[in-house]
Amino acid sequence: MICGNPIDVTDPRWEIFLVVKKVQDPLGDCIIDVLGFATVYRFFRYPDSTRLRIGQILVLPPYQGQGHGCHLLESVYSVAVSENIYDVTAEEPSDYLQYLRACIDTKRLLCFQPIKPAINSVVSCLKEGNLSKRICRSSSCPPASVMEIARQKLKINKKQFLRCWEVLIYLNLNQENSKCTENFRAWVSDRVKSDIVDKDAVDSRKHLVEVPNDYDHDMTFVVCWSQNGGESDGIDGNLGGNQSTQDEQLNELVKKRLEDIVKITNKGKMTIGMRCFNSKKMALLCLFFFFVAAVQVRAQTTGFINIDCGIPENSSYFDGLTYVSDAQFTDTGVNRNVSPAYSSILARRFLTVRSFPDGARNCYTFKSIIPGLKYLIRATFLYGNYDLKSSPSVQFDLYLGVNLWKTINVTDPSNNFLTEAITEATADLISVCLLNTGRGTPFISGMDLRPMAASLYPLVNASRSLVLLDRFNMAPTVYSFLGGVDRYALDSYDRIWFQYKSKPSWDEISTNSTVETVGNDHFEVPSQVMQTAVVPANSTTTLELSFSPDPGDLDEFYAVVYFAELQQNASRQFFVYLNGALLNDAKPFTPDFLVSDAIYNINPSAGYGELNISLVATDSSTLPPLLNAVEVFSTMRNTNVASDGGDGKPVSSSSLFMVSARMCCVLVVISLTHDYFARLPRRLHQSMP
C-alpha cells in the first residue's frame, strides 16, 4: 500500500478503489500512473444487508485539487447503488471529508425529485416569515419517509441526509432577499438549539450499569435508559456559564453552522476540482508525509505581515497565517463590522473594516523596511454594507507613497476587491494611503506585506513602476494550485498564479519531474507552475494570446513569458512576438529540458491599446511552441509631488503595481478553482485571505 493505513489484504471484505492515468513514455510504451485511492470495507448489517464504510481517501500530492477525490467518492456510491448496498458511511471522517461528502450528496439530492415537496414546504414557510416554534420544529427535520427513500435510492444515511438538509433549503431560497436570509438564520438557530436540547435529553436518560463477568470487569457495562428521568431545562447541557455566556456560545454555533452551509452552497455552484480528503487517521499520516513541506512553509513566511483591518487593538488570530490588528499601522479611522446580512457568508478576515469618514487622506505605515529590497503589498476591500447605507458604489483612490496605485470602485457589497503591488523600497518605511475623492467613504478590509529578494523582477527599479494585468499558470487541469495555503506553500513570495482553462485548440502537457531554476533566474517561478504547459493542437505552428488593460491603466506593456521543455529529446524552436515585435534579440528560442527560463521586453510596447503575444515555430522545428506561464504588465506613471502635502511622511518612490484581476478580454476563459472562493467578481478576486 502506498502512503496509507495498512489493511488486512487477506480479508476479502476490504476493497480498494484506484484512480489511474494512462500516459506514454518517450518510447511510446504505455505507463499507468496511480493518482489516488480509496479503501472501503463491507460491513454486515442485520439481518441481511451490507453497509460500505470508507476507511480513507488519498489523492497523491501532484494530482490534488483536480476532482479525483470526488470521482473516488462518486465511484463508491455508484457501486453501492448498483449492488443495492444498505448505505455508505465513513470511519472517523475528518472535517474536510465531511465537507466533501456534503458537497457531493447535496448535488445528488438536488436532482432527487421525491424530496422536492418537503423542501418546498420549508422554503415556503421561510419566505412567508411564519416562524413560530411549532412550525419551525415541525419542519426542522425532513419527513422520515423522505430520508428513507433517499437511503434506498441514493444510499445516503440519515445522519448524512440531515447534514445536507439545511444546504438544500438555502439553495432554494432567494438569497438576495434580506428577509428570507434573516428567517433562514432564525430557522437554523432554532435547529441548533433543538439539537442541543435533544442531545441533553438523551444523555440525561443514560445510566451505566456495571455487569460482573468472568473476563475483564473494567471493560463490561450496559447502557440503561430511563423513561422519565433527567428532563433537560434549557440548553445548558453542552453550553457552560450563565445565560449571557450560553447565548454567546449559541450564537457562535449558529454562525459556524451558517458558514458551513454557505461554503457548501457556493461550492455546489462552481464546477471545480476538490482537494485531498481523508479520515482522522489518514490526516495523521498526511501530517507526517508533509512534515518537511510544512517546515519549509514556516521558513518561507518569515517577514510576512497579515493585517485584518477593523479588529480590536492588540488582538490577533491564526487562520493558516497569523493575522493582527491594523491599529499599530495607522492612527486614524474607525472600526466597523459588516452587516449581519453578510457576516454569515464571509470568511473571518472580511467581517470587519476600517472606515475613514474624516480627512481627505488617511495612511497606513509599514516600518522597519529595508531600503533596496522589494516588497509585495496586497490590499483587499469588501464593503458588506458596513455603514448600513446600501451604497450602490463606493469609489476612492489608493496610493502607494506619492504614486496613484488604483482607483477602487466597489459595486458589489459581497465581493472582495483585491489589488497587489510590488515596490522597491527607497526608505525605511512604506506608506499606503486612501484618498477621499468625494464618491464615498474610503474603507479597507485587509492588507498584507511580503518581503522579496532584491534581484527579482529586474524590470522594477527606483524609477519604474508597473501594473500587473494578469499572471497565468497555463495548464491548471493537471495541477490545481491557487490561493489559501498553497500560495505561500508553493510560492515563497506568495504570488497568486491564476489558473487558466485551455482553449479547445490547445493540448496540455505535463511532467512529474522537478523543473529547476538556474543561478541567474530573476523570477523564481514555482516548479509546480512550470511542470505544466500548453501547446497548439493538430500540428498547428502558432500559439497566440491577447490581453486588454483595466480602465485607467496606461497602454505601455511589458510581458514576462516563461518556458521549460517537458519532453526529453524534443526538438522545439520558435520565435516570440510581442505586438508584432520580436523578442530574444530577434533570435529563435529553444527551451531547455526541465529548466525554467523567461523572455521579457526591456522597452515597453506602446500605442496598441492591447497586448498580443505570439509564439511561432521555426521551419526546422519538429514540435510546436509551448507556454508554461506568463505575466503581463502595463506601466504605472510615477510623480514627484505627493497627493496631499500635509502627509509629512517619507514614502517609497517606485513600485511594481500588480492588480490580481480576472481578464475578461483574454482570448481564453480563465477558471479560478480554490475552495476559499465563494463568488468571483467580474474583474477582481473575492474572499482571498
XYZ file of C-alpha atoms in Angstrom:
689
model
C 0.000 0.000 0.000
C 1.344 3.454 -0.915
C 1.231 6.001 1.851
C -1.798 4.798 3.752
C -3.068 2.913 6.762
C -2.344 -0.810 6.490
C -5.250 -3.131 5.744
C -5.568 -6.880 6.078
C -5.214 -7.995 2.466
C -6.344 -11.496 3.460
C -9.749 -10.121 4.493
C -11.991 -10.339 1.392
C -14.259 -7.593 2.745
C -11.627 -4.910 2.042
C -11.827 -3.219 -1.360
C -9.507 -0.652 -2.949
C -10.695 1.911 -5.486
C -7.931 3.349 -7.688
C -7.703 6.427 -9.895
C -5.144 5.829 -12.639
C -3.889 7.701 -15.682
C -2.502 6.156 -18.836
C 0.490 8.001 -20.267
C 3.087 7.237 -22.899
C 6.800 7.411 -22.258
C 9.185 8.868 -24.889
C 9.484 5.399 -26.447
C 5.747 5.110 -26.919
C 5.183 2.491 -24.215
C 2.035 2.784 -22.118
C 2.584 3.589 -18.441
C -0.137 3.614 -15.793
C 0.262 6.210 -13.051
C -1.678 5.835 -9.798
C -3.201 9.209 -8.893
C -5.056 8.222 -5.732
C -7.032 5.522 -3.961
C -9.840 4.826 -1.510
C -10.179 1.887 0.869
C -13.684 0.584 1.611
C -14.851 -2.156 3.990
C -18.051 -4.191 3.578
C -19.827 -4.463 6.930
C -22.666 -6.891 7.556
C -25.893 -5.183 8.627
C -28.520 -7.239 10.385
C -30.433 -9.100 9.153
C -29.446 -9.482 5.524
C -27.795 -6.364 4.070
C -24.348 -4.822 3.651
C -23.013 -1.372 4.519
C -19.986 0.202 2.790
C -17.678 2.078 5.136
C -14.965 4.347 3.707
C -11.690 3.853 5.547
C -9.618 6.516 3.808
C -9.311 8.517 0.617
C -5.965 9.797 -0.572
C -5.013 11.700 -3.706
C -1.260 11.910 -4.234
C 0.184 15.451 -3.981
C 0.881 16.173 -7.682
C -2.732 15.360 -8.575
C -4.619 17.070 -5.780
C -7.212 19.734 -6.492
C -8.342 18.193 -9.785
C -11.503 16.386 -8.679
C -10.014 12.890 -8.320
C -11.269 12.619 -4.740
C -14.765 13.431 -5.953
C -14.530 10.706 -8.569
C -13.423 8.186 -5.944
C -16.320 9.015 -3.653
C -18.799 9.010 -6.528
C -17.469 5.600 -7.594
C -18.127 4.222 -4.114
C -21.706 5.492 -4.322
C -22.082 4.036 -7.812
C -21.113 0.591 -6.534
C -23.444 0.967 -3.561
C -26.394 1.819 -5.811
C -25.692 -0.867 -8.411
C -25.333 -3.590 -5.764
C -28.211 -2.315 -3.616
C -25.990 -1.771 -0.564
C -27.853 -0.551 2.533
C -25.940 2.786 2.787
C -22.466 4.374 2.745
C -20.678 5.624 5.864
C -17.176 6.850 6.736
C -14.887 5.809 9.569
C -13.888 8.753 11.784
C -14.292 11.286 8.962
C -12.205 14.434 9.080
C -13.859 17.821 8.692
C -12.763 18.000 5.080
C -14.101 14.560 4.220
C -17.427 15.514 5.775
C -17.373 18.714 3.739
C -16.611 16.782 0.554
C -19.403 14.275 1.191
C -21.833 17.094 1.925
C -20.965 18.802 -1.379
C -21.415 15.621 -3.408
C -24.526 14.402 -1.576
C -26.160 17.829 -1.827
C -25.579 17.778 -5.567
C -27.146 14.309 -5.801
C -30.129 15.290 -3.669
C -30.803 18.414 -5.726
C -31.703 16.156 -8.650
C -33.778 13.790 -6.491
C -37.436 14.594 -7.182
C -39.060 12.751 -4.209
C -37.662 15.297 -1.729
C -38.845 18.397 -3.642
C -42.221 18.744 -1.838
C -40.559 18.599 1.588
C -38.024 21.252 0.561
C -40.713 23.497 -0.915
C -42.731 23.264 2.288
C -39.883 24.625 4.427
C -38.914 27.242 1.835
C -42.500 28.490 1.707
C -42.528 28.795 5.494
C -39.317 30.834 5.471
C -40.466 33.104 2.641
C -43.719 33.874 4.433
C -41.854 34.579 7.655
C -44.159 32.284 9.632
C -41.547 31.195 12.146
C -43.481 30.072 15.188
C -41.722 27.451 17.264
C -44.403 24.895 16.391
C -43.921 25.354 12.662
C -40.142 25.633 12.859
C -39.749 22.480 14.876
C -42.239 20.509 12.819
C -40.315 21.438 9.664
C -36.913 21.298 11.300
C -36.329 17.737 10.140
C -37.496 16.261 6.866
C -40.144 13.521 6.964
C -38.802 10.098 7.868
C -40.254 8.695 4.657
C -38.195 11.164 2.612
C -34.977 10.207 4.388
C -35.753 6.535 3.936
C -36.321 6.793 0.192
C -33.085 8.794 -0.136
C -31.304 5.962 1.674
C -32.868 3.331 -0.545
C -32.219 5.098 -3.842
C -29.063 7.149 -3.184
C -27.549 5.173 -0.265
C -27.292 8.354 1.846
C -27.799 7.530 5.506
C -29.974 9.584 7.842
C -27.145 11.419 9.573
C -25.622 12.472 6.270
C -29.018 13.487 4.886
C -29.554 15.844 7.819
C -26.183 17.492 7.112
C -27.396 18.289 3.606
C -30.922 19.314 4.552
C -30.132 22.908 5.563
C -27.987 23.375 2.446
C -30.860 22.204 0.253
C -33.185 24.724 1.893
C -30.663 27.547 1.488
C -30.106 26.709 -2.175
C -33.835 27.077 -2.848
C -34.193 30.425 -1.070
C -33.875 33.833 -2.681
C -30.524 34.668 -1.089
C -30.710 38.275 -2.304
C -33.821 38.804 -0.160
C -32.659 40.001 3.258
C -35.937 38.894 4.875
C -35.509 35.341 3.615
C -31.894 35.334 4.766
C -32.838 36.527 8.251
C -35.657 33.989 8.513
C -33.268 31.254 7.444
C -30.804 32.291 10.142
C -33.572 32.152 12.759
C -34.604 28.725 11.479
C -31.037 27.410 11.678
C -30.680 28.901 15.158
C -33.782 27.009 16.268
C -32.406 23.796 14.764
C -29.074 24.223 16.559
C -30.868 24.849 19.833
C -33.096 21.815 19.257
C -30.062 19.644 18.550
C -28.554 20.632 21.890
C -31.793 20.114 23.824
C -32.408 16.723 22.230
C -28.850 15.598 22.944
C -29.111 16.726 26.558
C -32.410 14.883 26.964
C -30.931 11.686 25.548
C -27.753 11.929 27.608
C -29.687 12.558 30.817
C -31.580 9.273 30.367
C -28.438 7.178 30.014
C -27.183 5.211 33.008
C -24.133 2.956 33.042
C -24.517 -0.275 34.987
C -21.501 -2.499 35.619
C -22.030 -6.169 34.810
C -19.983 -8.829 36.636
C -18.307 -11.292 34.298
C -15.501 -13.778 34.073
C -13.389 -11.643 31.732
C -12.466 -8.037 32.381
C -14.610 -6.256 34.954
C -13.364 -2.864 33.753
C -14.392 -3.477 30.156
C -18.018 -4.571 30.562
C -21.044 -2.336 31.120
C -24.626 -1.946 29.978
C -26.317 1.301 28.960
C -29.769 1.553 30.547
C -32.425 4.083 29.526
C -34.706 5.983 31.881
C -38.225 6.713 30.632
C -38.918 9.813 32.720
C -35.732 10.921 34.404
C -33.376 13.709 33.547
C -35.601 16.201 31.769
C -33.418 18.943 30.315
C -34.378 22.507 31.153
C -32.897 24.992 28.691
C -29.765 24.497 26.669
C -27.124 24.393 29.351
C -26.174 20.761 28.999
C -23.496 21.476 26.421
C -23.206 25.239 26.903
C -21.463 26.324 30.074
C -21.708 29.543 32.077
C -24.580 31.939 32.762
C -27.409 32.807 30.384
C -25.389 35.552 28.696
C -22.476 33.187 28.104
C -24.820 30.478 26.814
C -26.384 32.903 24.345
C -22.941 33.910 23.115
C -21.895 30.278 22.693
C -25.142 29.501 20.887
C -24.557 32.410 18.513
C -21.080 31.070 17.757
C -22.519 27.625 16.982
C -25.130 29.169 14.705
C -22.503 31.292 12.974
C -20.310 28.239 12.360
C -23.289 26.255 11.028
C -24.206 29.086 8.645
C -20.624 29.396 7.424
C -20.576 25.671 6.629
C -23.913 25.899 4.813
C -22.820 28.819 2.648
C -19.453 27.225 1.935
C -21.104 24.034 0.666
C -23.709 26.057 -1.246
C -21.119 28.116 -3.074
C -19.025 25.052 -3.759
C -22.027 23.375 -5.294
C -22.499 26.325 -7.650
C -18.961 26.106 -9.030
C -17.650 23.374 -11.314
C -14.314 22.910 -9.626
C -11.928 20.211 -8.502
C -11.781 19.042 -4.922
C -8.684 18.537 -2.865
C -7.331 15.655 -0.780
C -9.701 14.319 1.885
C -9.266 11.592 4.452
C -10.241 10.161 7.772
C -8.700 11.387 11.010
C -6.247 8.501 10.956
C -5.293 9.386 7.412
C -4.813 13.001 8.448
C -2.103 11.897 10.881
C -0.363 10.010 8.109
C -0.516 13.009 5.767
C 0.806 15.220 8.554
C 3.886 13.016 8.710
C 4.098 12.772 4.928
C 4.144 16.565 4.526
C 6.318 17.365 7.557
C 9.259 18.622 5.516
C 6.999 20.782 3.353
C 5.422 22.262 6.466
C 8.842 23.214 7.816
C 9.609 24.917 4.507
C 6.351 26.861 4.651
C 7.186 28.168 8.108
C 10.559 29.334 6.893
C 9.096 30.960 3.804
C 6.539 33.005 5.753
C 9.244 34.780 7.771
C 8.657 38.512 7.496
C 5.050 38.185 6.365
C 2.692 40.817 7.799
C -1.010 39.933 7.644
C -3.402 42.669 8.743
C -7.101 42.227 9.465
C -8.411 45.781 9.363
C -11.014 46.704 11.945
C -10.417 44.061 14.620
C -9.709 45.341 18.174
C -6.314 46.788 19.006
C -3.679 44.244 20.172
C -5.827 41.316 19.017
C -4.733 38.547 16.655
C -5.796 35.103 15.472
C -4.470 32.188 13.422
C -6.200 31.157 10.200
C -3.444 29.485 8.184
C -1.394 32.614 8.891
C -1.352 34.859 11.949
C -3.488 37.958 11.393
C -3.013 41.076 13.524
C -4.931 44.285 14.148
C -4.210 47.301 11.949
C -4.149 49.655 14.950
C -0.333 49.613 15.058
C -0.101 50.721 11.415
C -2.489 53.695 11.397
C -3.790 56.219 13.914
C -6.930 57.319 12.055
C -10.219 55.746 11.054
C -12.852 53.784 12.952
C -13.503 50.055 13.269
C -16.768 48.819 11.803
C -18.473 45.439 11.410
C -20.060 44.350 8.146
C -23.828 43.984 8.125
C -25.211 40.778 9.716
C -26.820 40.029 6.356
C -23.305 39.339 5.008
C -21.355 38.210 8.068
C -22.702 34.654 7.890
C -21.337 34.114 4.367
C -17.894 35.693 4.707
C -14.503 34.427 5.757
C -13.307 35.691 9.118
C -10.983 38.266 7.618
C -13.838 40.122 5.940
C -16.114 40.542 8.956
C -14.635 43.949 9.851
C -13.352 47.033 8.049
C -11.613 50.248 8.988
C -13.521 53.232 7.662
C -12.120 56.741 7.173
C -15.005 59.255 7.341
C -12.709 62.130 8.371
C -9.842 63.686 6.446
C -9.043 63.714 2.752
C -6.051 61.376 3.082
C -5.519 58.570 5.602
C -2.409 56.394 5.599
C -1.011 53.090 6.803
C 2.720 52.946 7.511
C 4.911 49.838 7.394
C 8.089 50.438 9.384
C 11.427 48.585 9.645
C 11.556 48.343 5.858
C 14.946 47.551 4.308
C 15.838 50.001 1.508
C 16.764 48.238 -1.720
C 14.544 45.215 -1.106
C 11.308 44.659 -2.970
C 8.009 44.111 -1.204
C 4.708 42.685 -2.338
C 1.775 44.575 -0.818
C -1.793 43.330 -1.078
C -4.911 45.332 -0.176
C -8.464 43.961 -0.008
C -11.805 45.751 0.119
C -15.168 44.171 0.975
C -17.981 46.647 1.650
C -20.528 44.309 3.261
C -22.858 47.306 3.823
C -20.875 48.093 6.982
C -22.402 51.615 7.136
C -25.974 50.331 6.542
C -26.334 52.797 3.644
C -26.559 50.109 0.930
C -24.412 52.267 -1.326
C -24.510 51.036 -4.951
C -20.950 52.246 -5.495
C -18.077 53.368 -3.284
C -15.133 54.895 -5.135
C -11.843 56.276 -3.835
C -8.159 56.311 -4.738
C -5.427 54.127 -3.287
C -1.879 55.496 -3.228
C 1.438 53.763 -2.709
C 3.511 56.592 -1.337
C 3.079 59.522 -3.753
C 2.002 57.335 -6.676
C -1.583 56.564 -7.613
C -1.908 52.842 -7.063
C -5.503 52.169 -8.111
C -8.928 53.737 -8.213
C -11.027 51.409 -6.075
C -14.624 51.143 -7.269
C -16.693 48.768 -5.122
C -20.023 47.975 -6.776
C -20.989 44.714 -5.058
C -21.298 44.596 -1.241
C -20.428 40.886 -1.027
C -17.411 40.861 -3.352
C -13.855 41.386 -2.201
C -11.875 43.686 -4.479
C -8.214 42.819 -4.275
C -5.165 44.638 -5.598
C -1.452 43.926 -5.235
C 1.710 45.957 -5.640
C 5.413 45.190 -5.616
C 7.637 48.086 -4.657
C 11.358 48.637 -4.359
C 11.863 50.329 -1.012
C 13.867 53.561 -1.082
C 13.339 54.409 2.591
C 12.919 52.551 5.870
C 9.132 52.710 5.677
C 6.347 52.305 3.119
C 3.078 54.246 3.180
C -0.239 53.128 1.724
C -2.884 55.868 1.659
C -6.601 56.055 0.944
C -7.734 59.310 -0.680
C -11.325 60.518 -0.410
C -12.426 61.697 -3.875
C -15.971 62.645 -2.857
C -17.599 59.472 -4.181
C -17.924 57.510 -0.961
C -16.145 56.996 2.350
C -12.850 55.108 1.920
C -12.541 51.809 3.787
C -10.277 48.761 3.780
C -10.679 45.131 4.873
C -7.123 43.805 4.946
C -3.542 44.315 3.920
C -0.523 42.013 3.523
C 3.178 42.666 3.113
C 5.654 40.121 1.707
C 9.417 40.741 1.503
C 11.034 39.753 -1.798
C 14.611 39.355 -2.970
C 16.129 42.499 -4.473
C 17.243 40.504 -7.527
C 13.681 39.634 -8.540
C 11.876 41.463 -11.330
C 14.702 43.471 -12.916
C 12.018 45.495 -14.698
C 11.328 47.119 -11.329
C 13.769 49.713 -10.035
C 13.803 53.110 -8.385
C 12.425 54.821 -11.483
C 9.983 52.323 -12.967
C 6.595 51.121 -11.790
C 4.362 48.565 -13.476
C 0.760 47.349 -13.281
C 0.167 43.598 -13.465
C -2.705 42.774 -15.784
C -2.558 39.025 -15.154
C -0.395 36.164 -14.028
C -1.262 32.770 -15.519
C -0.424 29.160 -14.804
C -1.225 27.867 -18.264
C -2.421 24.314 -17.607
C -4.430 24.042 -14.386
C -6.175 20.819 -15.381
C -3.018 18.947 -14.474
C -2.003 20.912 -11.389
C -4.531 22.897 -9.423
C -2.838 25.403 -7.156
C -4.179 28.807 -6.234
C -4.845 30.918 -3.169
C -5.100 29.902 0.526
C -2.226 27.958 1.980
C -0.995 26.876 -1.461
C 0.032 30.414 -2.284
C 2.866 30.550 0.214
C 3.360 26.793 0.426
C 4.424 26.612 -3.213
C 5.469 30.206 -3.919
C 7.724 31.591 -1.219
C 6.821 35.149 -2.249
C 3.069 34.492 -2.022
C 2.400 35.406 -5.621
C -1.018 34.320 -6.859
C -0.885 32.283 -10.063
C -4.267 32.417 -11.733
C -5.381 29.159 -13.203
C -6.106 29.004 -16.860
C -8.534 26.835 -18.771
C -7.083 25.764 -22.071
C -8.722 26.551 -25.395
C -10.088 23.593 -27.403
C -7.377 24.251 -29.975
C -4.659 23.622 -27.376
C -3.277 20.498 -25.760
C -1.844 20.260 -22.263
C 1.439 18.561 -21.456
C 2.990 17.937 -18.065
C 5.709 16.185 -16.122
C 6.098 14.891 -12.583
C 9.792 15.821 -12.578
C 11.016 18.952 -10.841
C 11.712 21.944 -13.070
C 14.919 23.589 -11.874
C 15.812 27.276 -11.704
C 19.282 28.422 -12.734
C 21.543 30.786 -10.828
C 20.607 33.925 -12.762
C 16.854 33.313 -12.575
C 15.201 36.653 -11.750
C 11.659 35.366 -11.289
C 11.805 32.050 -9.348
C 8.560 30.617 -10.678
C 7.482 27.581 -8.604
C 8.247 24.207 -10.127
C 4.568 23.245 -9.829
C 3.698 26.035 -12.278
C 6.471 25.154 -14.716
C 5.617 21.432 -14.678
C 2.651 22.134 -16.949
C 2.349 23.802 -20.352
C 0.046 24.262 -23.313
C 0.912 23.572 -26.951
C -1.097 24.080 -30.169
C -3.118 21.043 -31.187
C -3.485 19.468 -34.617
C 0.063 20.244 -35.779
C -0.553 23.994 -35.616
C 2.674 26.001 -35.517
C 1.388 29.151 -33.778
C 0.159 29.849 -30.251
C -1.441 33.245 -29.536
C -2.771 35.173 -26.521
C -4.325 38.631 -26.217
C -4.785 40.881 -23.179
C -6.502 44.209 -22.550
C -5.678 46.629 -19.722
C -8.003 47.744 -16.944
C -9.622 51.175 -17.353
C -7.133 53.842 -16.308
C -4.036 51.734 -16.961
C -1.516 53.123 -19.422
C -1.164 51.251 -22.722
C 2.559 50.653 -22.255
C 3.005 46.924 -21.855
C 5.628 44.561 -20.514
C 5.355 40.780 -20.718
C 7.342 38.045 -18.999
C 6.865 34.716 -20.795
C 8.015 31.515 -19.066
C 9.230 28.336 -20.758
C 10.572 24.923 -19.749
C 10.813 21.906 -22.044
C 8.871 18.989 -20.566
C 9.588 16.335 -23.204
C 13.020 14.738 -23.265
C 14.993 14.782 -26.527
C 12.482 17.226 -28.005
C 13.338 19.424 -30.960
C 11.374 22.595 -30.318
C 12.293 26.062 -31.610
C 10.118 29.143 -32.015
C 10.037 32.920 -32.223
C 8.422 35.089 -29.526
C 6.492 38.149 -30.742
C 5.059 40.950 -28.610
C 2.619 43.101 -30.586
C 4.477 42.071 -33.723
C 7.957 42.864 -32.379
C 10.479 40.027 -32.000
C 11.882 39.394 -28.516
C 15.006 37.464 -27.509
C 17.206 39.715 -29.690
C 15.174 38.587 -32.719
C 16.589 35.073 -32.329
C 14.606 31.824 -32.205
C 14.240 30.369 -28.722
C 14.809 26.755 -27.667
C 13.643 25.891 -24.123
C 15.928 23.692 -22.018
C 14.694 20.375 -20.661
C 13.314 20.779 -17.105
C 14.956 24.202 -16.648
C 12.877 27.331 -16.105
C 13.619 30.282 -18.381
C 11.979 33.628 -19.130
C 11.850 36.111 -22.002
C 10.678 39.697 -21.473
C 10.824 43.036 -23.280
C 13.193 45.713 -21.957
C 11.304 48.617 -23.543
C 7.518 48.978 -23.258
C 5.281 48.049 -26.150
C 3.262 51.269 -26.529
C 0.376 52.642 -28.550
C -1.549 49.435 -29.233
C -4.383 49.540 -26.681
C -3.914 45.825 -26.007
C -1.160 43.237 -25.802
C -0.755 40.340 -28.227
C 1.730 37.520 -27.621
C 2.513 35.143 -30.477
C 4.734 32.053 -30.410
C 5.608 30.862 -33.926
C 7.550 27.656 -34.635
C 10.542 27.858 -36.964
C 10.628 25.847 -40.176
C 13.229 23.490 -38.710
C 11.292 22.777 -35.504
C 9.705 19.334 -35.307
C 7.433 20.326 -32.414
C 5.073 23.293 -31.950
C 5.817 26.088 -29.435
C 4.877 25.665 -25.784
C 3.951 28.077 -23.000
C 4.218 27.290 -19.281
C 3.261 30.594 -17.658
C 3.012 34.305 -18.384
C 2.852 37.651 -16.583
C 1.649 40.819 -18.302
C 2.220 44.353 -17.006
C 1.417 47.897 -18.003
C 3.302 50.981 -16.878
C 2.282 52.999 -13.831
C 3.177 56.663 -14.017
C 5.327 57.942 -11.136
C 5.009 61.511 -9.866
C 7.315 63.684 -7.786
C 4.573 65.539 -5.925
C 2.601 63.961 -3.113
C -1.168 63.983 -3.492
C -1.542 65.700 -0.113
C 1.246 67.907 1.110
C 0.082 67.526 4.680
C 1.232 63.917 4.831
C 4.728 64.783 6.002
C 5.931 61.167 5.861
C 8.703 59.672 3.743
C 7.390 57.368 1.047
C 8.571 54.785 -1.419
C 9.351 56.386 -4.767
C 8.819 53.399 -7.044
C 6.626 50.357 -7.204
C 5.636 47.426 -9.361
C 1.886 47.623 -9.242
C 0.004 44.373 -9.604
C -3.749 44.063 -9.924
C -4.891 40.499 -9.404
C -7.628 40.575 -11.999
C -9.651 38.051 -13.928
C -9.129 39.037 -17.552
C -12.429 39.316 -19.388
C -10.767 40.273 -22.674
C -8.272 37.447 -22.892
C -8.922 35.048 -25.762
C -9.473 32.169 -23.344
C -11.738 31.677 -20.348
C -9.947 31.724 -17.007
C -11.060 29.131 -14.478
C -10.342 30.010 -10.832
C -10.568 26.931 -8.653
C -9.977 27.300 -4.946
C -12.157 26.157 -2.047
C -11.866 29.511 -0.333
C -13.743 31.401 -3.094
C -17.456 31.869 -2.770
C -18.245 34.011 -5.812
C -15.929 35.705 -8.272
C -16.442 39.316 -9.298
C -16.055 40.260 -12.920
C -12.524 41.635 -12.569
C -11.125 41.258 -9.087
C -10.959 38.334 -6.712
C -13.384 37.743 -3.918
C -12.676 36.295 -0.450
C -8.962 35.880 -0.927
C -7.314 35.619 2.529
